[in-house]
Amino acid sequence: MQSILSQLKNANSAALAKAFGEEYKDTDPLVVQASNPKFGDYQSNVALSLTKILKKNPRVIAQEIIDALDVADLCEAPTIAGPGFINFTLKPSYLEILLKELQQSDRLGIDKTTDPQKVIVDFSSPNIAKEMHVGHLRSTIIGDSIARVLEFRGQDVVRLNHVGDWGTQFGMLITYLREAYPDALTQADALDIGDLVAFYKKAKIRFDDDEEFKENSRKQVVALQSGDEESNQAWQLLCDQSRREFQKIYDILDIKITERGESFYNPYLADVVTDLKKVGLLEKDAGAQCVFLEGFKNKDGDRLPLIVQKSDGGFNYATTDLAAIRYRIKEDGAERIVYVTDSGQAGHFAQVFQVAKRAEFLTDDVEAVHVPFGLVQGEDGKKLKTRSGETIKLKDLLNEAVVRSRADIEKRLQEYDSQESPEFIEQVAKVVGIGAVKYADLSQNRTSNYIFSFDKMLTLQGNTAPYMLYAYVRVQGVSRQGGIDLANLPTDTPIILSEPAELTLAKHIFQLGEVLEVVERELMPNRLCEYLYELSRKFNQFYEACPILKAEGDRRTSRLILADTTARTLKLGLSLLGIEVLDRM
């Protein structure tokens, strides 16, 4: 089913060609949702944009467009407002027909793209031998939501986890463990991940303070890079242990992702340097091989280099990222590459993308886009940390969300003198707690910092996951109360949209496809959150204004279909955010 917005755009494009000639058929008709519902549901501003070209009054142009329009099936007669805005009000009869179609559509009438792309979404990316912390939350759930939306739209998505599994830190850690706890280098899980992190911190102190230790660590890196069997076995054990810990977090968050860490690209790093040299981009600076960047200067106004090979012959993150771009385009066939990392890496990616384009690793037919996000802050407005100033472990934060959610449920049960099984309480606590954390993050404009507050994210009021979940639960409650199987409502009953609250809700339901196209293009999951919040608000207004089970005949069935379609829309939208729904809570 083509979205209403697409139908109106097509109709306006045809009208432009009919009114002013074929050369106007590709002119953007500038159709958008109306800024104020009192003027209609959609509006076109194209008449104003054509004033100078056609040398006519914009209201005259608007009337000529209306005279050429064919939207009688969709809309009431279009009207002109202000200097030349064309307003469109959807017909209830048209919405009633569409709602019947949605009743029998698993995808709620939303078509897949007709031009699918191979899209790589690079997200999460924790470091081996370190625990995932609150800083990994945003990349993981924003990346997952973007991947879910792209997959639903029909794109061929590859989810990649570019873990930090290579580099100097492993030489440092292996050297330290060989002295302090050698069993960790030969036996699986000889150390708890928390102990491994503690040893990592101690190794870092030794590396910074002890020249002999630093030199031994560098030799260990060389041994690792040259394929030394003992070193590689130790490295593999450390990686495997970290992977198992990462997977526990991914299971809690319901994240599907394929690991392809930095080490994967090791065989391709030398080729990157060779190819940069071939195209004349490499220059030597202080012994290092560099590409000097266009438009980037240091504090003194000198050209800024991107180092791709250090003076000691080693490679760095930039080299790995350039190798990854080449591999993803040449071998994976990527047409769009999405990097979900914090805003602090914006400069790095701008530099890497520039070099990749100048070297023709990244061609004009491939889009590489950095999706930046801001910090997670405490209620004091500072970077979220423990009371002792430590970075909060992601595992602890998620566990705390479930604990607080469970306490809320038990308090409500006590207030209503109700009882539920421990299994029910645990399931609801998990879905609400984890869903609340995800939604609180995804509902923010990702480029902004946001304040993390368990109290705000777990409330049943406002723009929160519990509010959405409660709207869904309300529909299931109607089903239970009336003994009605919503999945098998009659398909031959007419839809009746006669009340304002019914019309408002139906119109909003049909905007999901339009919203998903925006998220696909702009990679901003908060647009979907805004839509779902408004959907829940409009459903609750409908629920209060239009009795469902007390209605009679076709009107009762029509309202049940409208309620069920709302619930299915909520379930789909929340699933694209990685959030489960509940029948009761």
Coordinates of C-alpha atoms in Angstrom, one line a residue:
M1 CA 0.0 0.0 0.0
Q2 CA 1.4 3.4 -1.0
S3 CA 1.5 5.9 1.9
I4 CA -1.0 8.7 1.9
L5 CA 1.8 11.2 1.6
S6 CA 3.2 9.4 -1.4
Q7 CA -0.2 9.4 -3.1
L8 CA -0.6 13.1 -2.5
K9 CA 2.9 13.8 -3.8
N10 CA 2.3 11.8 -7.0
A11 CA -1.1 13.5 -7.5
N12 CA 0.4 16.9 -7.1
S13 CA 3.3 16.1 -9.4
A14 CA 0.8 15.0 -12.1
A15 CA -1.1 18.2 -11.6
L16 CA 2.0 20.3 -12.0
A17 CA 2.8 18.7 -15.3
K18 CA -0.8 19.0 -16.4
A19 CA -1.1 22.7 -15.4
F20 CA 2.3 24.0 -16.5
G21 CA 3.9 21.5 -18.8
E22 CA 5.9 18.2 -18.7
E23 CA 9.0 20.1 -17.6
Y24 CA 7.4 20.5 -14.2
K25 CA 6.6 16.8 -13.5
D26 CA 9.8 16.4 -11.5
T27 CA 9.3 19.5 -9.4
D28 CA 9.1 18.7 -5.7
P29 CA 5.4 19.3 -4.9
L30 CA 6.4 20.1 -1.3
V31 CA 3.6 18.1 0.3
V32 CA 4.0 17.7 4.1
Q33 CA 1.7 17.0 7.1
A34 CA -0.2 20.1 7.9
S35 CA 1.4 22.2 10.7
N36 CA -2.1 22.9 12.2
P37 CA -4.9 20.4 12.0
K38 CA -7.5 23.1 11.7
F39 CA -6.2 23.7 8.1
G40 CA -6.4 20.1 7.1
D41 CA -4.2 16.9 7.2
Y42 CA -1.6 17.8 4.6
Q43 CA -0.5 20.9 2.8
S44 CA 1.6 21.8 -0.3
N45 CA 3.7 25.0 -0.4
V46 CA 4.8 24.5 -4.0
A47 CA 2.8 27.4 -5.4
L48 CA 4.9 29.9 -3.4
S49 CA 8.1 28.4 -4.7
L50 CA 6.9 28.8 -8.4
T51 CA 6.0 32.5 -8.1
K52 CA 9.1 33.9 -9.6
I53 CA 9.5 31.2 -12.2
L54 CA 5.8 31.5 -13.5
K55 CA 5.6 35.2 -12.7
K56 CA 2.1 34.8 -11.2
N57 CA 0.5 35.4 -7.9
P58 CA 0.9 32.3 -5.7
R59 CA -2.8 32.0 -5.0
V60 CA -3.4 32.0 -8.8
I61 CA -0.8 29.2 -9.2
A62 CA -2.4 27.3 -6.3
Q63 CA -5.8 27.5 -8.0
E64 CA -4.4 26.2 -11.3
I65 CA -2.8 23.3 -9.5
I66 CA -6.1 22.5 -7.7
D67 CA -8.0 22.6 -11.1
A68 CA -5.6 20.0 -12.4
L69 CA -5.6 17.8 -9.3
D70 CA -7.3 14.4 -9.2
V71 CA -7.6 13.6 -5.5
A72 CA -11.4 13.2 -5.2
D73 CA -11.1 9.7 -3.9
L74 CA -8.7 10.7 -1.1
C75 CA -9.7 14.2 0.0
E76 CA -12.4 16.7 0.3
A77 CA -12.1 19.6 -2.2
P78 CA -8.6 21.2 -1.6
T79 CA -8.6 24.7 -0.3
I80 CA -6.2 27.6 -0.5
A81 CA -5.0 29.4 2.6
G82 CA -2.8 32.5 3.3
P83 CA -0.5 33.5 0.4
G84 CA -1.0 30.2 -1.5
F85 CA -0.8 27.1 0.7
I86 CA -2.9 24.2 -0.7
N87 CA -4.6 22.3 2.1
F88 CA -5.9 18.7 1.9
T89 CA -8.4 17.1 4.3
L90 CA -8.7 13.3 4.1
K91 CA -12.2 11.9 3.5
P92 CA -13.5 9.6 6.3
S93 CA -14.8 7.2 3.7
Y94 CA -11.2 6.8 2.2
L95 CA -9.8 6.2 5.7
E96 CA -12.4 3.6 6.3
I97 CA -11.4 1.7 3.2
L98 CA -7.7 1.9 4.1
L99 CA -8.4 0.6 7.6
K100 CA -10.1 -2.5 6.2
E101 CA -7.0 -3.1 4.1
L102 CA -4.8 -2.8 7.2
Q103 CA -6.9 -5.3 9.1
Q104 CA -5.6 -8.0 6.8
S105 CA -2.1 -6.8 6.3
D106 CA 0.8 -8.3 8.4
R107 CA 2.9 -5.2 7.6
L108 CA 0.1 -2.8 8.3
G109 CA 0.1 -1.8 4.6
I110 CA 3.7 -0.6 4.6
D111 CA 5.5 -1.7 1.4
K112 CA 9.1 -2.7 1.3
T113 CA 11.4 -0.4 -0.7
T114 CA 11.5 -1.1 -4.4
D115 CA 15.2 -0.4 -4.6
P116 CA 16.9 -2.3 -1.7
Q117 CA 20.6 -1.5 -0.9
K118 CA 23.3 -3.5 0.8
V119 CA 23.7 -1.5 4.1
I120 CA 26.3 -2.2 6.7
V121 CA 25.5 -0.9 10.2
D122 CA 28.6 -0.7 12.4
F123 CA 27.7 -0.4 16.0
S124 CA 28.3 -1.4 19.7
S125 CA 32.1 -2.0 19.3
P126 CA 33.3 -2.8 22.9
N127 CA 36.9 -3.5 23.7
I128 CA 38.2 -7.0 24.5
A129 CA 39.4 -7.4 28.1
K130 CA 37.1 -4.6 29.2
E131 CA 33.6 -4.8 30.5
M132 CA 30.8 -3.0 28.6
H133 CA 29.9 0.2 30.3
V134 CA 27.2 2.8 30.1
G135 CA 29.0 4.4 27.2
H136 CA 28.3 1.4 25.0
L137 CA 24.5 1.6 25.7
R138 CA 23.8 4.3 23.1
S139 CA 25.8 2.8 20.2
T140 CA 24.3 -0.6 20.9
I141 CA 20.6 0.3 21.0
I142 CA 20.7 3.1 18.5
G143 CA 22.5 0.9 16.0
D144 CA 20.2 -2.0 16.7
S145 CA 17.1 0.2 16.1
I146 CA 18.5 1.7 12.9
A147 CA 19.2 -1.8 11.7
R148 CA 15.7 -3.0 12.6
V149 CA 14.0 -0.2 10.7
L150 CA 16.2 -0.7 7.6
E151 CA 15.5 -4.4 7.7
F152 CA 11.8 -3.8 7.9
R153 CA 12.0 -1.4 5.0
G154 CA 13.5 -4.3 3.0
Q155 CA 17.2 -3.2 2.9
D156 CA 19.9 -5.9 2.9
V157 CA 21.4 -5.2 6.3
V158 CA 24.7 -6.5 7.7
R159 CA 25.1 -5.8 11.4
L160 CA 28.8 -5.6 12.3
N161 CA 30.6 -5.4 15.7
H162 CA 34.0 -3.7 15.1
V163 CA 35.4 -4.8 18.5
G164 CA 38.7 -3.6 19.7
D165 CA 40.5 -6.9 19.7
W166 CA 44.0 -5.8 18.6
G167 CA 46.8 -3.5 19.4
T168 CA 49.4 -2.5 22.1
Q169 CA 47.0 -3.2 24.9
F170 CA 47.2 -6.9 24.3
G171 CA 51.0 -7.0 24.5
M172 CA 50.7 -5.1 27.7
L173 CA 48.1 -7.3 29.2
I174 CA 49.7 -10.6 28.2
T175 CA 53.1 -9.4 29.5
Y176 CA 51.5 -8.5 32.9
L177 CA 49.4 -11.7 33.2
R178 CA 52.5 -13.8 32.4
E179 CA 54.0 -12.4 35.6
A180 CA 50.9 -12.1 37.8
Y181 CA 48.5 -14.8 36.7
P182 CA 49.9 -17.1 34.0
D183 CA 47.0 -19.6 34.2
A184 CA 44.8 -16.9 32.5
L185 CA 47.0 -17.3 29.4
T186 CA 46.5 -21.1 29.1
Q187 CA 43.1 -21.9 30.7
A188 CA 39.7 -20.7 29.7
D189 CA 37.9 -18.5 32.3
A190 CA 40.8 -18.8 34.8
L191 CA 39.9 -15.2 35.7
D192 CA 36.5 -13.5 36.2
I193 CA 36.0 -10.7 33.7
G194 CA 36.1 -8.2 36.5
D195 CA 39.5 -9.5 37.7
L196 CA 40.7 -9.3 34.1
V197 CA 39.7 -5.6 33.9
A198 CA 41.5 -5.0 37.2
F199 CA 44.7 -6.6 35.8
Y200 CA 44.3 -4.5 32.7
K201 CA 44.3 -1.3 34.8
K202 CA 47.4 -2.5 36.7
A203 CA 49.1 -3.4 33.5
K204 CA 48.4 0.1 32.1
I205 CA 50.1 1.7 35.2
R206 CA 53.1 -0.5 34.7
F207 CA 53.3 0.3 31.0
D208 CA 53.2 4.1 31.8
D209 CA 55.8 3.9 34.6
D210 CA 58.2 1.0 33.8
E211 CA 60.3 1.3 30.7
E212 CA 61.5 -2.3 30.8
F213 CA 57.8 -3.5 31.1
K214 CA 56.9 -1.2 28.2
E215 CA 59.7 -2.6 26.0
N216 CA 58.6 -6.2 26.9
S217 CA 55.0 -5.3 26.0
R218 CA 56.0 -4.0 22.6
K219 CA 58.0 -7.2 21.9
Q220 CA 54.9 -9.2 22.9
V221 CA 52.9 -7.2 20.3
V222 CA 55.5 -8.1 17.7
A223 CA 55.3 -11.8 18.7
L224 CA 51.5 -11.6 18.4
Q225 CA 51.6 -9.9 15.0
S226 CA 54.2 -12.4 13.7
G227 CA 51.9 -15.4 14.6
D228 CA 53.7 -16.7 17.7
E229 CA 51.6 -19.7 18.7
E230 CA 51.8 -19.2 22.5
S231 CA 50.9 -15.5 22.2
N232 CA 48.0 -16.2 19.8
Q233 CA 46.6 -18.8 22.1
A234 CA 46.7 -16.4 25.0
W235 CA 45.1 -13.6 22.9
Q236 CA 42.4 -16.0 21.7
L237 CA 41.5 -17.0 25.3
L238 CA 41.2 -13.4 26.3
C239 CA 39.0 -12.7 23.3
D240 CA 36.7 -15.7 23.9
Q241 CA 36.2 -14.8 27.5
S242 CA 35.2 -11.2 26.6
R243 CA 32.9 -12.4 23.9
R244 CA 31.0 -14.5 26.3
E245 CA 30.5 -11.5 28.6
F246 CA 29.4 -9.3 25.7
Q247 CA 26.9 -11.9 24.7
K248 CA 25.3 -11.9 28.1
I249 CA 24.6 -8.2 27.6
Y250 CA 23.4 -8.7 24.0
D251 CA 21.0 -11.4 25.2
I252 CA 19.5 -9.1 27.8
L253 CA 19.1 -6.4 25.1
D254 CA 18.0 -8.8 22.4
I255 CA 20.8 -7.7 20.1
K256 CA 21.8 -9.6 17.0
I257 CA 25.2 -8.7 15.7
T258 CA 28.2 -10.3 13.8
E259 CA 31.6 -9.8 15.2
R260 CA 34.3 -8.6 12.8
G261 CA 36.9 -7.0 14.9
E262 CA 40.0 -4.8 14.2
S263 CA 42.1 -8.0 13.8
F264 CA 40.1 -9.1 10.9
Y265 CA 41.6 -6.4 8.8
N266 CA 45.2 -7.0 9.7
P267 CA 46.0 -8.8 6.3
Y268 CA 44.8 -5.7 4.4
L269 CA 46.7 -2.9 6.2
A270 CA 49.9 -3.0 4.2
D271 CA 47.8 -2.8 1.0
V272 CA 46.1 0.4 2.2
V273 CA 49.5 2.0 2.6
T274 CA 50.7 0.7 -0.8
D275 CA 47.6 2.0 -2.6
L276 CA 47.8 5.4 -0.9
K277 CA 51.4 5.6 -2.1
K278 CA 50.4 4.6 -5.7
V279 CA 47.9 7.5 -6.0
G280 CA 50.4 10.0 -4.6
L281 CA 48.6 10.8 -1.3
L282 CA 51.4 9.6 1.1
E283 CA 53.9 12.0 2.6
K284 CA 56.5 11.3 5.2
D285 CA 56.3 13.4 8.4
A286 CA 58.6 12.8 11.4
G287 CA 59.2 9.3 10.1
A288 CA 55.5 8.5 9.8
Q289 CA 53.5 7.9 6.6
C290 CA 50.7 10.4 6.4
V291 CA 48.0 11.9 4.2
F292 CA 47.7 15.6 4.7
L293 CA 44.0 16.6 5.0
E294 CA 42.2 19.3 3.1
G295 CA 40.4 21.7 5.3
F296 CA 42.0 20.5 8.5
K297 CA 44.6 22.6 10.3
N298 CA 46.2 22.5 13.8
K299 CA 46.3 25.4 16.2
D300 CA 49.3 26.9 14.4
G301 CA 47.4 26.9 11.1
D302 CA 49.6 24.1 9.7
R303 CA 48.1 21.3 7.6
L304 CA 46.8 18.4 9.7
P305 CA 48.0 14.9 8.8
L306 CA 46.2 11.6 9.1
I307 CA 48.8 9.0 10.1
V308 CA 48.4 5.7 8.4
Q309 CA 51.7 4.1 9.4
K310 CA 53.7 5.1 12.4
S311 CA 57.5 5.7 12.4
D312 CA 58.0 2.2 13.9
G313 CA 56.2 0.6 11.0
G314 CA 53.0 -0.1 13.0
F315 CA 49.5 0.7 11.9
N316 CA 46.7 2.5 13.8
Y317 CA 42.9 3.0 13.9
A318 CA 42.8 5.1 10.8
T319 CA 44.6 2.4 8.8
T320 CA 42.1 -0.2 10.1
D321 CA 39.1 2.0 9.3
L322 CA 40.4 2.6 5.7
A323 CA 41.0 -1.1 5.3
A324 CA 37.5 -1.8 6.6
I325 CA 35.9 0.7 4.1
R326 CA 37.7 -1.0 1.2
Y327 CA 36.7 -4.5 2.3
R328 CA 33.1 -3.5 3.0
I329 CA 32.7 -2.0 -0.5
K330 CA 34.8 -4.5 -2.5
E331 CA 34.0 -7.7 -0.7
D332 CA 30.7 -7.1 1.0
G333 CA 29.2 -5.0 -1.8
A334 CA 28.1 -2.2 0.6
E335 CA 26.2 0.7 -0.9
R336 CA 25.7 2.5 2.4
I337 CA 27.9 2.2 5.5
V338 CA 26.5 3.5 8.8
Y339 CA 28.9 4.1 11.7
V340 CA 27.2 4.5 15.1
T341 CA 29.7 6.1 17.5
D342 CA 29.9 9.0 19.9
S343 CA 30.1 12.6 18.7
G344 CA 33.8 12.7 19.8
Q345 CA 34.7 10.6 16.8
A346 CA 33.1 12.9 14.3
G347 CA 36.5 14.5 13.4
H348 CA 38.1 11.1 13.0
F349 CA 35.4 9.8 10.6
A350 CA 35.4 13.1 8.6
Q351 CA 39.2 12.6 8.1
V352 CA 39.0 8.9 7.2
F353 CA 36.1 9.5 4.8
Q354 CA 38.0 12.3 3.1
V355 CA 41.1 10.1 2.6
A356 CA 39.0 7.2 1.4
K357 CA 37.3 9.4 -1.2
R358 CA 40.6 10.9 -2.4
A359 CA 42.0 7.4 -2.7
E360 CA 38.8 6.2 -4.5
F361 CA 38.3 3.5 -1.9
L362 CA 35.0 5.3 -1.3
T363 CA 33.2 6.1 -4.6
D364 CA 30.3 8.4 -5.3
D365 CA 27.8 5.5 -5.5
V366 CA 28.5 4.5 -1.9
E367 CA 27.3 6.6 1.1
A368 CA 29.4 6.4 4.3
V369 CA 27.7 8.2 7.1
H370 CA 28.7 8.8 10.7
V371 CA 25.8 8.6 13.1
P372 CA 27.0 10.5 16.2
F373 CA 25.4 10.6 19.6
G374 CA 25.9 12.6 22.8
L375 CA 26.7 11.6 26.4
V376 CA 24.6 9.8 29.0
Q377 CA 24.6 12.2 32.0
G378 CA 23.6 11.8 35.6
E379 CA 21.0 14.0 37.2
D380 CA 23.8 16.4 38.2
G381 CA 24.3 17.1 34.5
K382 CA 27.7 15.4 34.5
K383 CA 28.9 12.3 32.8
L384 CA 27.1 9.3 34.4
K385 CA 29.4 7.6 36.9
T386 CA 29.2 5.7 40.2
R387 CA 29.4 7.6 43.5
S388 CA 33.1 6.7 43.7
G389 CA 33.6 8.2 40.2
E390 CA 33.9 5.0 38.3
T391 CA 32.3 4.4 34.9
I392 CA 29.0 2.5 35.4
K393 CA 29.1 -1.1 34.1
L394 CA 26.3 -1.7 31.6
K395 CA 25.4 -5.0 33.3
D396 CA 24.9 -3.2 36.6
L397 CA 22.8 -0.5 35.0
L398 CA 20.5 -3.0 33.3
N399 CA 20.1 -5.1 36.4
E400 CA 19.2 -1.9 38.4
A401 CA 16.5 -1.1 35.9
V402 CA 14.9 -4.5 36.3
V403 CA 15.2 -4.3 40.2
R404 CA 13.5 -0.9 40.2
S405 CA 10.8 -2.0 37.8
R406 CA 10.1 -5.1 40.0
A407 CA 9.8 -2.8 43.0
D408 CA 7.2 -0.6 41.2
I409 CA 5.2 -3.7 40.2
E410 CA 5.2 -5.1 43.7
K411 CA 4.2 -1.7 45.1
R412 CA 1.2 -1.4 42.7
L413 CA 0.1 -5.0 43.5
Q414 CA 0.2 -4.1 47.2
E415 CA -1.8 -0.9 46.6
Y416 CA -4.5 -2.8 44.7
D417 CA -4.4 -5.8 47.1
S418 CA -3.6 -8.1 44.1
Q419 CA -1.4 -11.1 43.7
E420 CA 0.7 -12.4 40.8
S421 CA 3.1 -15.3 40.4
P422 CA 6.8 -14.6 40.8
E423 CA 7.3 -15.7 37.1
F424 CA 4.8 -13.0 36.0
I425 CA 6.4 -10.3 38.1
E426 CA 9.9 -11.2 36.9
Q427 CA 8.8 -11.2 33.2
V428 CA 7.0 -7.8 33.5
A429 CA 9.9 -6.3 35.4
K430 CA 12.4 -7.4 32.7
V431 CA 10.3 -6.2 29.8
V432 CA 9.4 -2.9 31.4
G433 CA 12.8 -2.2 32.9
I434 CA 14.9 -3.0 29.8
G435 CA 12.2 -1.3 27.6
A436 CA 12.3 1.8 29.7
V437 CA 16.1 2.1 29.4
K438 CA 16.0 1.6 25.7
Y439 CA 13.1 4.0 25.1
A440 CA 14.6 6.7 27.4
D441 CA 17.6 6.8 25.2
L442 CA 16.0 6.3 21.8
S443 CA 13.4 9.0 22.4
Q444 CA 16.1 11.7 22.7
N445 CA 17.6 13.4 19.7
R446 CA 20.7 11.2 19.5
T447 CA 23.0 14.2 18.8
S448 CA 22.2 15.6 22.3
N449 CA 23.4 14.6 25.7
Y450 CA 20.6 13.3 27.9
I451 CA 20.0 12.9 31.7
F452 CA 19.6 9.3 32.8
S453 CA 16.8 9.1 35.4
F454 CA 15.3 5.8 36.5
D455 CA 12.3 7.6 38.1
K456 CA 11.4 9.4 34.9
M457 CA 11.9 6.5 32.5
L458 CA 9.8 4.1 34.6
T459 CA 6.8 6.3 35.2
L460 CA 3.4 5.4 33.6
Q461 CA 2.9 9.0 32.5
G462 CA 4.4 10.9 29.6
N463 CA 6.8 9.9 26.9
T464 CA 8.0 6.7 28.4
A465 CA 8.1 3.0 27.5
P466 CA 5.6 2.1 30.3
Y467 CA 3.1 4.6 28.9
M468 CA 3.3 2.9 25.4
L469 CA 3.1 -0.6 27.0
Y470 CA 0.1 0.4 29.0
A471 CA -1.7 1.6 25.9
Y472 CA -1.1 -1.8 24.3
V473 CA -2.2 -3.6 27.5
R474 CA -5.4 -1.6 27.5
V475 CA -6.4 -3.1 24.1
Q476 CA -5.6 -6.6 25.4
G477 CA -7.7 -5.9 28.5
V478 CA -10.7 -5.0 26.2
S479 CA -10.1 -8.4 24.5
R480 CA -10.1 -10.3 27.8
Q481 CA -13.1 -8.3 29.3
G482 CA -15.2 -8.9 26.2
G483 CA -14.0 -12.5 25.6
I484 CA -13.0 -11.4 22.1
D485 CA -10.4 -12.9 19.8
L486 CA -8.9 -9.8 18.2
A487 CA -7.0 -11.8 15.7
N488 CA -10.3 -13.1 14.2
L489 CA -12.5 -10.1 14.0
P490 CA -15.0 -10.1 11.1
T491 CA -13.5 -8.8 7.9
D492 CA -16.8 -8.0 6.2
T493 CA -18.0 -5.5 8.9
P494 CA -17.9 -1.8 7.7
I495 CA -15.5 0.6 9.4
I496 CA -17.3 3.6 10.9
L497 CA -15.2 6.7 11.6
S498 CA -17.9 9.3 12.7
E499 CA -16.4 10.6 16.0
P500 CA -13.6 13.1 16.0
A501 CA -11.4 10.8 18.3
E502 CA -11.9 7.9 15.9
L503 CA -10.9 10.0 12.9
T504 CA -7.9 11.5 14.7
L505 CA -6.6 8.1 15.7
A506 CA -7.1 6.5 12.3
K507 CA -5.3 9.4 10.5
H508 CA -2.3 9.0 12.9
I509 CA -2.1 5.2 12.4
F510 CA -1.6 5.7 8.6
Q511 CA 1.4 8.0 9.2
L512 CA 3.7 5.1 10.4
G513 CA 5.0 4.3 6.9
E514 CA 5.9 8.0 6.3
V515 CA 7.7 8.1 9.7
L516 CA 9.7 5.0 8.9
E517 CA 10.9 6.5 5.6
V518 CA 12.1 9.5 7.5
V519 CA 14.0 7.3 10.0
E520 CA 15.5 5.3 7.2
R521 CA 16.7 8.5 5.5
E522 CA 17.8 10.5 8.6
L523 CA 18.8 7.6 10.9
M524 CA 17.0 9.3 13.9
P525 CA 15.0 6.7 15.9
N526 CA 13.5 9.5 18.1
R527 CA 11.2 10.3 15.1
L528 CA 9.6 6.9 15.6
C529 CA 9.4 7.4 19.4
E530 CA 7.5 10.7 18.8
Y531 CA 5.1 8.9 16.5
L532 CA 4.4 6.1 19.0
Y533 CA 3.9 8.6 21.9
E534 CA 1.4 10.5 19.9
L535 CA -0.3 7.2 18.9
S536 CA -0.6 6.2 22.5
R537 CA -2.0 9.6 23.5
K538 CA -4.6 9.6 20.7
F539 CA -5.6 6.0 21.5
N540 CA -6.1 6.9 25.2
Q541 CA -8.3 9.9 24.1
F542 CA -10.3 7.6 21.8
Y543 CA -10.6 5.0 24.6
E544 CA -12.1 7.6 27.0
A545 CA -14.4 9.3 24.4
C546 CA -15.6 6.3 22.5
P547 CA -16.9 3.3 24.5
I548 CA -15.8 0.1 22.8
L549 CA -17.6 -2.9 24.5
K550 CA -20.7 -0.8 25.3
A551 CA -21.1 0.2 21.6
E552 CA -23.5 -1.9 19.6
G553 CA -23.6 -3.8 16.3
D554 CA -21.2 -2.7 13.5
R555 CA -20.0 0.3 15.6
R556 CA -18.7 -2.0 18.3
T557 CA -16.9 -4.2 15.8
S558 CA -15.5 -1.1 14.0
R559 CA -14.1 0.2 17.3
L560 CA -12.6 -3.2 18.1
I561 CA -10.8 -3.2 14.7
L562 CA -9.6 0.4 15.3
A563 CA -8.3 -0.6 18.8
D564 CA -6.6 -3.8 17.5
T565 CA -5.0 -1.9 14.6
T566 CA -3.6 0.6 17.1
A567 CA -2.2 -2.3 19.2
R568 CA -0.6 -3.9 16.2
T569 CA 0.9 -0.6 15.2
L570 CA 2.3 -0.1 18.7
K571 CA 3.7 -3.6 18.7
L572 CA 5.4 -3.2 15.4
G573 CA 6.8 0.3 16.2
L574 CA 8.1 -0.8 19.6
S575 CA 9.7 -3.9 18.0
L576 CA 11.6 -1.6 15.7
L577 CA 13.0 0.0 18.8
G578 CA 13.9 -3.4 20.2
I579 CA 11.1 -3.3 22.8
E580 CA 8.8 -6.2 23.7
V581 CA 5.1 -5.7 24.5
L582 CA 3.0 -7.3 27.3
D583 CA -0.6 -8.5 27.4
R584 CA -0.8 -7.6 31.1
M585 CA 1.4 -5.4 33.4

